Amino acid sequence: MKYIFITLSSLFLFIAYSQETSVTIDSCIQWTKRNYPLIKQREIYASQEQVNLKSINQNWLPKLSVQGQATYNTEVVKFNFPGMNINYPHDAYMVALNLEQNLYDGGQVKSQKNVEKLSSQINLQQNMIDLYRLVEQVNQLYSGILLGKENVKILELLESDLQNRLINMQVSVKNGLSLESSLSELEAEILKVKQNIIEADYSIKSMLENLSYLTNHTLTLSTQFDYTSIGGNEARIQIERPELKIFDLQSKMAEARYAQTNVQALPRLTIGATGNYGRPGPNFINQNLRFFGSANLTLRWNISSLYGLHHEKEKLNLNQNLIQIQKEAFLFGLKTTLNSHFSQLKAIEEMIASDNAIIEKREIVTKTAAAQMENGKLTVVNYLIQLNAELQAKLNKKVHEIKRMNVVSMINATSGSFKF
C-alpha cells in the first residue's frame, strides 16, 4: 500500500512538473526545435565530418601492400660455353612487401579536408533552414490560441452580463413592466453564448494539443501565454537568415573546388621500399630462393592536367555569378515581404490608437441601452445589438494587439534576427 502511495505521488508530481503554467512564444520555438526529429541530423553530420576527415588524413599514413606471383616461362636464358652449360629453371616465384610514404602531395589532403568541412557546414545550415520553417507553424498556433482565449473571455463577459440582465428582466416581468417573450429572448441568447463558448474551447484545445505535440510540453487551457513577440516586441529589420550563410558557403565551396583542381596539377613526391622473397631477382644468375629488396624516391607529375586550369577558372567565375544572382533574388523577395509586414504593422498600430476611443463611446451607448431596456423602452434585441457592438469593439482591440504581436513575430522571423 505504501509502495502504491509513493508511486501515485510520484506520478502526480511528474504531471504537475510536465504541465507548463506559463509560456512564451520563444520558449515554444526552442522546445519545438529540440523535439523535432530533423535536429538529430546535426549530430550525424558532425559525426560524418569527423569520420571523413580521419579517412582523408589516412592519405599521410604509409601504404603497405603484399603481392605474390608464381610464373612458368616456356623460354628461359641459356648459356652454352665450352666446358660450361647453364640451364635456368622455367618456373619463378616472388612474394613482395611494398611500403610507400608520401613526402609531398601538393596540398591535396589539405584541400580535401577544406572541401569536407565546407560540405558539412552547408549540410548544417540546410538543416537550420529546415528547422526555421517550424517558426511559422508555432507562430500560427500560438497566435490562434491567444485569439481563441480572448474570444472566450469576451463570450464569458457577454454571458455574465446577460445573466445579470436576466435577473433584472425577471423582476420586470414579475412586476408587469416587461413581456414574457423578452425573458425568453434573453434565455435563448444565453444558451447561444454558451454554445459559442463550448465551440471556442474545443478549438483552443485542438490548437493546444498540436502545440503540445510540437513542443513535447503539456499545454492546457490554464496555461498562461505571454504576449511578447518572437525575439521581443521590437520589430528588427536586420537580415541574418541562414540562407545567406548557405550562399556564402557555396561560394567558398566553389573556390575550394577550384583550389583542389590546382592542387591536382602539382607534382607528387613519394619514398618507397620493397622487400622480396623468391627467384630470380636482380641478379638473375642466382636462382636460389632468397630475400632481396630495393628503395626508391619517386616524382610524379601529370603535366597534361595544366591544360584545363583556364577552363576551371571560367567555371568558377560562372558559378560565383550564379550564386550571387540567387542571393540577390532571395534578398529581393525577403525585402518585399518585410516591406509588406511593416506596412501591415503601421496600419495595425493606427487602429489600436483609435480602439480605446471606440470602446469608450460604445460603453456609453450600451449603458444607456441597458437602462432603456430595463424600463421597457427598448427591446432585448436592440439592447443585444448595442452590447455586442461594445464587446466586439473590445475584442477588436485585443485582436489588433495580437495581430501586432504576430506581425512583429513574422518580421523578426523573416529577417532572421531571432536566433533559436
XYZ file of C-alpha atoms in Angstrom:
420
model
C 0.000 0.000 0.000
C 2.885 2.314 0.875
C 4.523 1.497 -2.471
C 1.290 2.360 -4.338
C 1.061 5.649 -2.468
C 4.632 6.591 -3.338
C 4.085 5.645 -6.986
C 0.908 7.700 -7.251
C 2.584 10.650 -5.539
C 5.489 10.473 -7.970
C 3.058 10.315 -10.873
C 1.173 13.395 -9.682
C 4.443 15.258 -9.170
C 5.530 14.332 -12.691
C 2.232 15.527 -14.170
C 2.418 18.772 -12.225
C 6.001 19.274 -13.384
C 5.321 18.459 -17.021
C 2.385 20.841 -17.309
C 3.571 24.346 -18.131
C 1.944 27.138 -16.133
C 3.361 29.994 -18.212
C 4.998 30.031 -21.646
C 6.379 32.441 -24.218
C 6.482 32.004 -27.970
C 10.298 31.959 -27.838
C 10.292 29.054 -25.391
C 7.764 27.165 -27.551
C 10.033 27.580 -30.581
C 13.068 26.372 -28.621
C 11.175 23.316 -27.364
C 9.902 22.539 -30.853
C 13.411 22.749 -32.257
C 14.755 20.300 -29.659
C 11.797 17.963 -30.171
C 11.789 17.982 -33.994
C 13.247 14.749 -35.480
C 15.415 16.611 -38.030
C 17.515 18.101 -35.199
C 19.154 14.679 -34.912
C 20.674 15.199 -38.349
C 23.078 17.767 -36.891
C 24.782 15.145 -34.729
C 25.003 12.792 -37.700
C 26.514 15.499 -39.926
C 29.114 16.274 -37.252
C 29.971 12.577 -36.894
C 30.178 12.175 -40.675
C 32.596 15.085 -40.863
C 34.889 13.550 -38.239
C 34.839 10.153 -39.935
C 35.550 11.647 -43.376
C 38.377 13.829 -42.037
C 40.007 10.804 -40.432
C 39.702 8.946 -43.723
C 41.348 11.855 -45.581
C 44.176 12.048 -43.020
C 44.959 8.413 -43.736
C 46.485 9.531 -47.035
C 49.551 10.522 -44.989
C 49.882 7.062 -43.465
C 52.392 4.634 -45.035
C 50.820 2.435 -47.693
C 51.543 -1.253 -47.330
C 50.787 -3.859 -49.959
C 51.620 -7.515 -50.426
C 51.947 -9.200 -53.800
C 52.564 -12.855 -54.605
C 53.260 -14.336 -58.008
C 54.219 -17.688 -59.492
C 55.062 -17.937 -63.200
C 56.137 -20.525 -65.675
C 58.116 -19.414 -68.728
C 58.257 -21.500 -71.883
C 61.584 -19.959 -72.759
C 64.483 -19.033 -70.468
C 68.059 -17.828 -70.843
C 70.624 -20.485 -71.683
C 74.425 -20.172 -71.629
C 76.484 -22.618 -73.630
C 80.204 -22.082 -73.172
C 82.951 -24.567 -73.795
C 83.115 -26.678 -70.706
C 80.073 -24.975 -69.103
C 76.372 -25.497 -69.836
C 73.976 -23.402 -67.727
C 70.199 -24.037 -67.841
C 67.865 -21.819 -65.775
C 64.580 -23.214 -64.438
C 61.352 -22.363 -66.234
C 59.434 -21.621 -63.005
C 59.774 -18.417 -60.964
C 58.326 -17.352 -57.584
C 58.040 -13.962 -55.947
C 56.444 -12.575 -52.755
C 56.842 -8.809 -52.302
C 56.060 -6.415 -49.436
C 55.787 -2.800 -50.668
C 55.972 0.275 -48.448
C 55.243 3.787 -49.785
C 55.148 7.090 -47.905
C 54.019 10.489 -49.219
C 56.594 13.226 -48.785
C 54.796 15.965 -50.719
C 51.254 15.830 -52.131
C 50.977 19.420 -53.389
C 48.380 20.200 -50.670
C 45.855 17.594 -51.824
C 44.981 16.362 -48.315
C 44.586 19.932 -47.067
C 42.262 20.841 -49.948
C 40.177 17.681 -49.451
C 39.775 18.498 -45.748
C 38.701 22.054 -46.594
C 36.068 20.767 -49.047
C 34.803 18.259 -46.462
C 34.463 20.918 -43.739
C 32.595 23.268 -46.081
C 30.289 20.441 -47.159
C 29.495 19.666 -43.518
C 28.788 23.344 -42.778
C 26.444 23.545 -45.777
C 24.545 20.485 -44.510
C 24.246 22.037 -41.044
C 22.951 25.320 -42.477
C 20.467 23.469 -44.674
C 19.261 21.663 -41.560
C 18.856 25.068 -39.868
C 16.730 26.266 -42.808
C 14.508 23.186 -42.467
C 14.106 23.879 -38.741
C 13.400 27.542 -39.465
C 10.140 26.561 -41.110
C 8.885 25.474 -37.673
C 8.857 29.110 -36.541
C 5.911 29.994 -38.775
C 3.994 26.890 -37.691
C 4.492 27.655 -33.987
C 3.654 31.326 -34.549
C 0.331 30.490 -36.183
C -0.697 28.095 -33.405
C 0.438 30.470 -30.654
C -1.418 33.445 -32.147
C -4.501 31.284 -32.750
C -4.543 30.231 -29.098
C -4.252 33.849 -27.931
C -7.093 34.939 -30.216
C -9.208 31.998 -29.077
C -8.631 32.796 -25.405
C -9.600 36.441 -25.907
C -12.711 35.371 -27.786
C -13.704 33.127 -24.868
C -13.117 35.975 -22.404
C -15.446 38.233 -24.392
C -18.059 35.488 -24.639
C -17.865 34.904 -20.875
C -18.304 38.616 -20.260
C -21.290 38.578 -22.575
C -22.774 35.612 -20.728
C -22.215 37.266 -17.340
C -23.845 40.491 -18.497
C -26.811 38.606 -19.944
C -27.224 36.663 -16.717
C -27.378 39.938 -14.773
C -29.842 41.356 -17.259
C -31.878 38.164 -16.958
C -32.226 38.679 -13.205
C -33.402 42.256 -13.728
C -35.716 41.142 -16.532
C -37.323 38.513 -14.307
C -38.179 41.230 -11.798
C -39.587 43.450 -14.568
C -41.714 40.604 -15.950
C -42.981 39.809 -12.453
C -43.974 43.448 -11.981
C -45.601 43.555 -15.391
C -43.114 46.061 -16.793
C -41.751 43.702 -19.467
C -43.161 40.950 -21.643
C -42.545 37.244 -21.015
C -41.213 36.966 -24.556
C -38.368 39.358 -23.678
C -37.309 36.980 -20.923
C -37.334 34.068 -23.372
C -35.197 36.058 -25.817
C -32.573 36.636 -23.126
C -32.564 32.969 -22.090
C -32.196 31.852 -25.708
C -29.307 34.277 -26.220
C -27.557 32.953 -23.073
C -27.835 29.391 -24.385
C -26.408 30.524 -27.726
C -23.455 32.195 -25.992
C -22.778 29.020 -24.018
C -22.704 27.069 -27.262
C -20.201 29.540 -28.687
C -18.015 29.160 -25.589
C -18.047 25.375 -25.926
C -17.110 25.617 -29.610
C -14.322 28.119 -28.887
C -12.938 25.945 -26.059
C -12.752 22.887 -28.302
C -10.990 24.921 -30.983
C -8.424 26.152 -28.436
C -7.936 22.615 -27.082
C -7.227 21.379 -30.603
C -4.546 24.039 -31.104
C -3.138 23.332 -27.625
C -2.845 19.637 -28.454
C -0.994 20.421 -31.678
C 1.360 22.847 -29.939
C 1.913 20.371 -27.099
C 2.842 17.717 -29.653
C 5.290 20.059 -31.403
C 6.938 21.232 -28.176
C 6.697 17.965 -26.215
C 5.370 20.041 -23.291
C 1.891 19.792 -21.808
C -0.081 22.968 -22.516
C -3.639 23.316 -21.206
C -6.393 25.908 -21.010
C -4.944 27.039 -17.675
C -1.524 27.736 -19.209
C -0.733 31.442 -19.353
C 0.503 32.567 -22.782
C 2.766 35.627 -22.825
C 2.052 38.383 -25.356
C 5.706 39.047 -26.205
C 6.573 38.637 -29.887
C 9.313 36.403 -31.262
C 12.627 37.909 -30.211
C 10.923 40.733 -28.282
C 8.280 43.342 -29.076
C 10.621 45.448 -31.193
C 10.494 44.798 -34.942
C 14.026 44.318 -36.272
C 14.788 44.512 -39.969
C 18.457 43.464 -39.876
C 18.612 40.395 -42.142
C 20.505 37.432 -40.680
C 18.822 34.487 -42.340
C 20.628 31.100 -42.516
C 20.107 31.086 -46.292
C 22.666 33.908 -46.579
C 25.265 31.710 -44.899
C 24.398 28.963 -47.378
C 25.170 31.322 -50.278
C 28.481 32.342 -48.685
C 29.429 28.723 -48.032
C 28.503 27.740 -51.587
C 30.790 30.495 -52.869
C 33.613 29.246 -50.659
C 32.935 25.694 -51.830
C 33.320 26.767 -55.469
C 36.666 28.369 -54.598
C 37.729 25.255 -52.689
C 36.859 23.049 -55.683
C 38.935 25.290 -57.930
C 41.847 25.172 -55.468
C 41.539 21.389 -55.427
C 41.860 21.350 -59.228
C 45.031 23.445 -58.987
C 46.467 21.075 -56.419
C 45.904 18.121 -58.721
C 48.188 19.803 -61.275
C 51.130 19.858 -58.832
C 53.782 17.103 -58.654
C 53.777 14.306 -56.047
C 56.881 13.063 -54.248
C 56.957 9.686 -52.513
C 59.560 7.444 -50.959
C 59.205 3.689 -51.073
C 60.834 0.392 -50.213
C 60.139 -3.147 -51.361
C 61.140 -6.391 -49.667
C 61.057 -9.548 -51.840
C 61.422 -13.248 -51.354
C 61.707 -15.567 -54.353
C 63.647 -16.122 -57.504
C 65.011 -14.810 -59.769
C 65.951 -11.353 -58.611
C 68.021 -8.517 -59.975
C 70.878 -10.996 -60.006
C 69.228 -13.458 -62.341
C 72.286 -15.695 -62.304
C 71.421 -16.645 -58.727
C 68.393 -18.935 -58.984
C 68.125 -19.734 -55.274
C 65.059 -18.712 -53.254
C 66.261 -15.774 -51.158
C 65.470 -12.326 -49.693
C 66.353 -9.161 -51.574
C 64.998 -5.605 -51.631
C 65.040 -2.134 -53.132
C 64.280 1.501 -52.235
C 63.063 4.368 -54.382
C 62.317 8.065 -54.478
C 59.529 8.806 -56.975
C 58.385 12.071 -58.534
C 55.043 12.019 -60.382
C 53.727 14.992 -62.319
C 50.767 14.832 -64.646
C 51.677 17.837 -66.780
C 48.634 17.437 -69.013
C 46.398 18.452 -66.040
C 47.675 22.021 -66.505
C 45.781 22.299 -69.770
C 42.329 22.585 -68.182
C 43.113 25.135 -65.441
C 41.958 28.067 -67.560
C 38.578 26.396 -68.149
C 38.258 25.608 -64.430
C 38.797 29.300 -63.678
C 35.986 30.185 -66.090
C 33.718 27.609 -64.408
C 34.500 29.159 -61.018
C 33.580 32.655 -62.232
C 30.298 31.392 -63.732
C 29.391 29.523 -60.535
C 30.182 32.598 -58.422
C 27.950 34.735 -60.651
C 25.072 32.241 -60.366
C 25.382 32.137 -56.572
C 25.397 35.940 -56.407
C 22.267 36.144 -58.581
C 20.477 33.600 -56.367
C 21.483 35.590 -53.278
C 20.202 38.846 -54.765
C 16.919 37.178 -55.776
C 16.481 35.800 -52.267
C 17.127 39.205 -50.673
C 14.762 40.859 -53.159
C 11.900 38.558 -52.166
C 12.768 38.869 -48.473
C 12.798 42.663 -48.509
C 9.488 42.722 -50.405
C 7.928 40.527 -47.707
C 9.385 42.699 -44.929
C 8.040 45.880 -46.551
C 4.590 44.281 -46.673
C 4.830 43.285 -42.989
C 5.932 46.785 -41.961
C 3.028 48.359 -43.851
C 0.666 45.964 -42.080
C 2.286 46.799 -38.721
C 1.815 50.537 -39.276
C -1.870 50.049 -40.143
C -2.466 47.885 -37.053
C -0.781 50.409 -34.737
C -3.036 53.175 -36.120
C -6.114 51.002 -35.491
C -5.005 50.255 -31.903
C -4.657 54.003 -31.294
C -8.361 54.509 -32.145
C -9.660 51.363 -30.390
C -9.829 52.975 -26.927
C -11.938 55.855 -28.187
C -14.329 53.449 -29.921
C -14.664 51.312 -26.767
C -15.345 54.374 -24.586
C -18.180 55.536 -26.849
C -19.612 52.014 -27.158
C -19.721 51.663 -23.350
C -21.772 54.874 -23.095
C -24.229 53.645 -25.732
C -24.575 50.205 -24.092
C -25.117 51.715 -20.633
C -27.940 53.890 -21.980
C -29.486 50.942 -23.859
C -29.423 48.785 -20.721
C -31.322 51.391 -18.727
C -33.886 51.787 -21.510
C -34.394 48.008 -21.756
C -34.948 47.620 -18.017
C -37.523 50.407 -18.188
C -39.282 48.731 -21.095
C -38.367 51.453 -23.576
C -36.037 49.241 -25.646
C -36.400 45.679 -26.842
C -33.925 42.962 -25.840
C -32.881 42.555 -29.456
C -31.912 46.225 -29.744
C -30.035 46.092 -26.440
C -28.123 42.987 -27.563
C -27.134 44.788 -30.738
C -25.540 47.562 -28.679
C -23.935 45.143 -26.201
C -22.487 43.029 -28.976
C -21.108 46.159 -30.613
C -19.325 47.113 -27.372
C -17.916 43.629 -26.844
C -16.887 43.451 -30.484
C -15.010 46.736 -30.065
C -13.149 45.297 -27.049
C -12.449 42.099 -28.919
C -11.208 44.102 -31.919
C -8.680 45.854 -29.691
C -7.376 42.522 -28.397
C -7.338 41.135 -31.919
C -5.343 44.129 -33.102
C -2.873 43.727 -30.224
C -2.419 40.048 -31.001
C -2.108 40.820 -34.707
C 0.580 43.365 -33.886
C 2.407 40.735 -31.864
C 2.009 38.277 -34.743
C 3.291 40.748 -37.360
C 6.319 41.668 -35.219
C 6.964 37.941 -34.814
C 6.795 37.467 -38.594
C 9.165 40.414 -39.153
C 11.742 39.102 -36.678
C 11.420 35.575 -38.032
C 11.541 36.701 -41.694
C 14.587 38.900 -41.106
C 16.325 36.143 -39.159
C 17.147 38.442 -36.237
C 15.627 35.827 -33.923
C 18.126 33.124 -33.014
C 16.873 29.750 -31.846
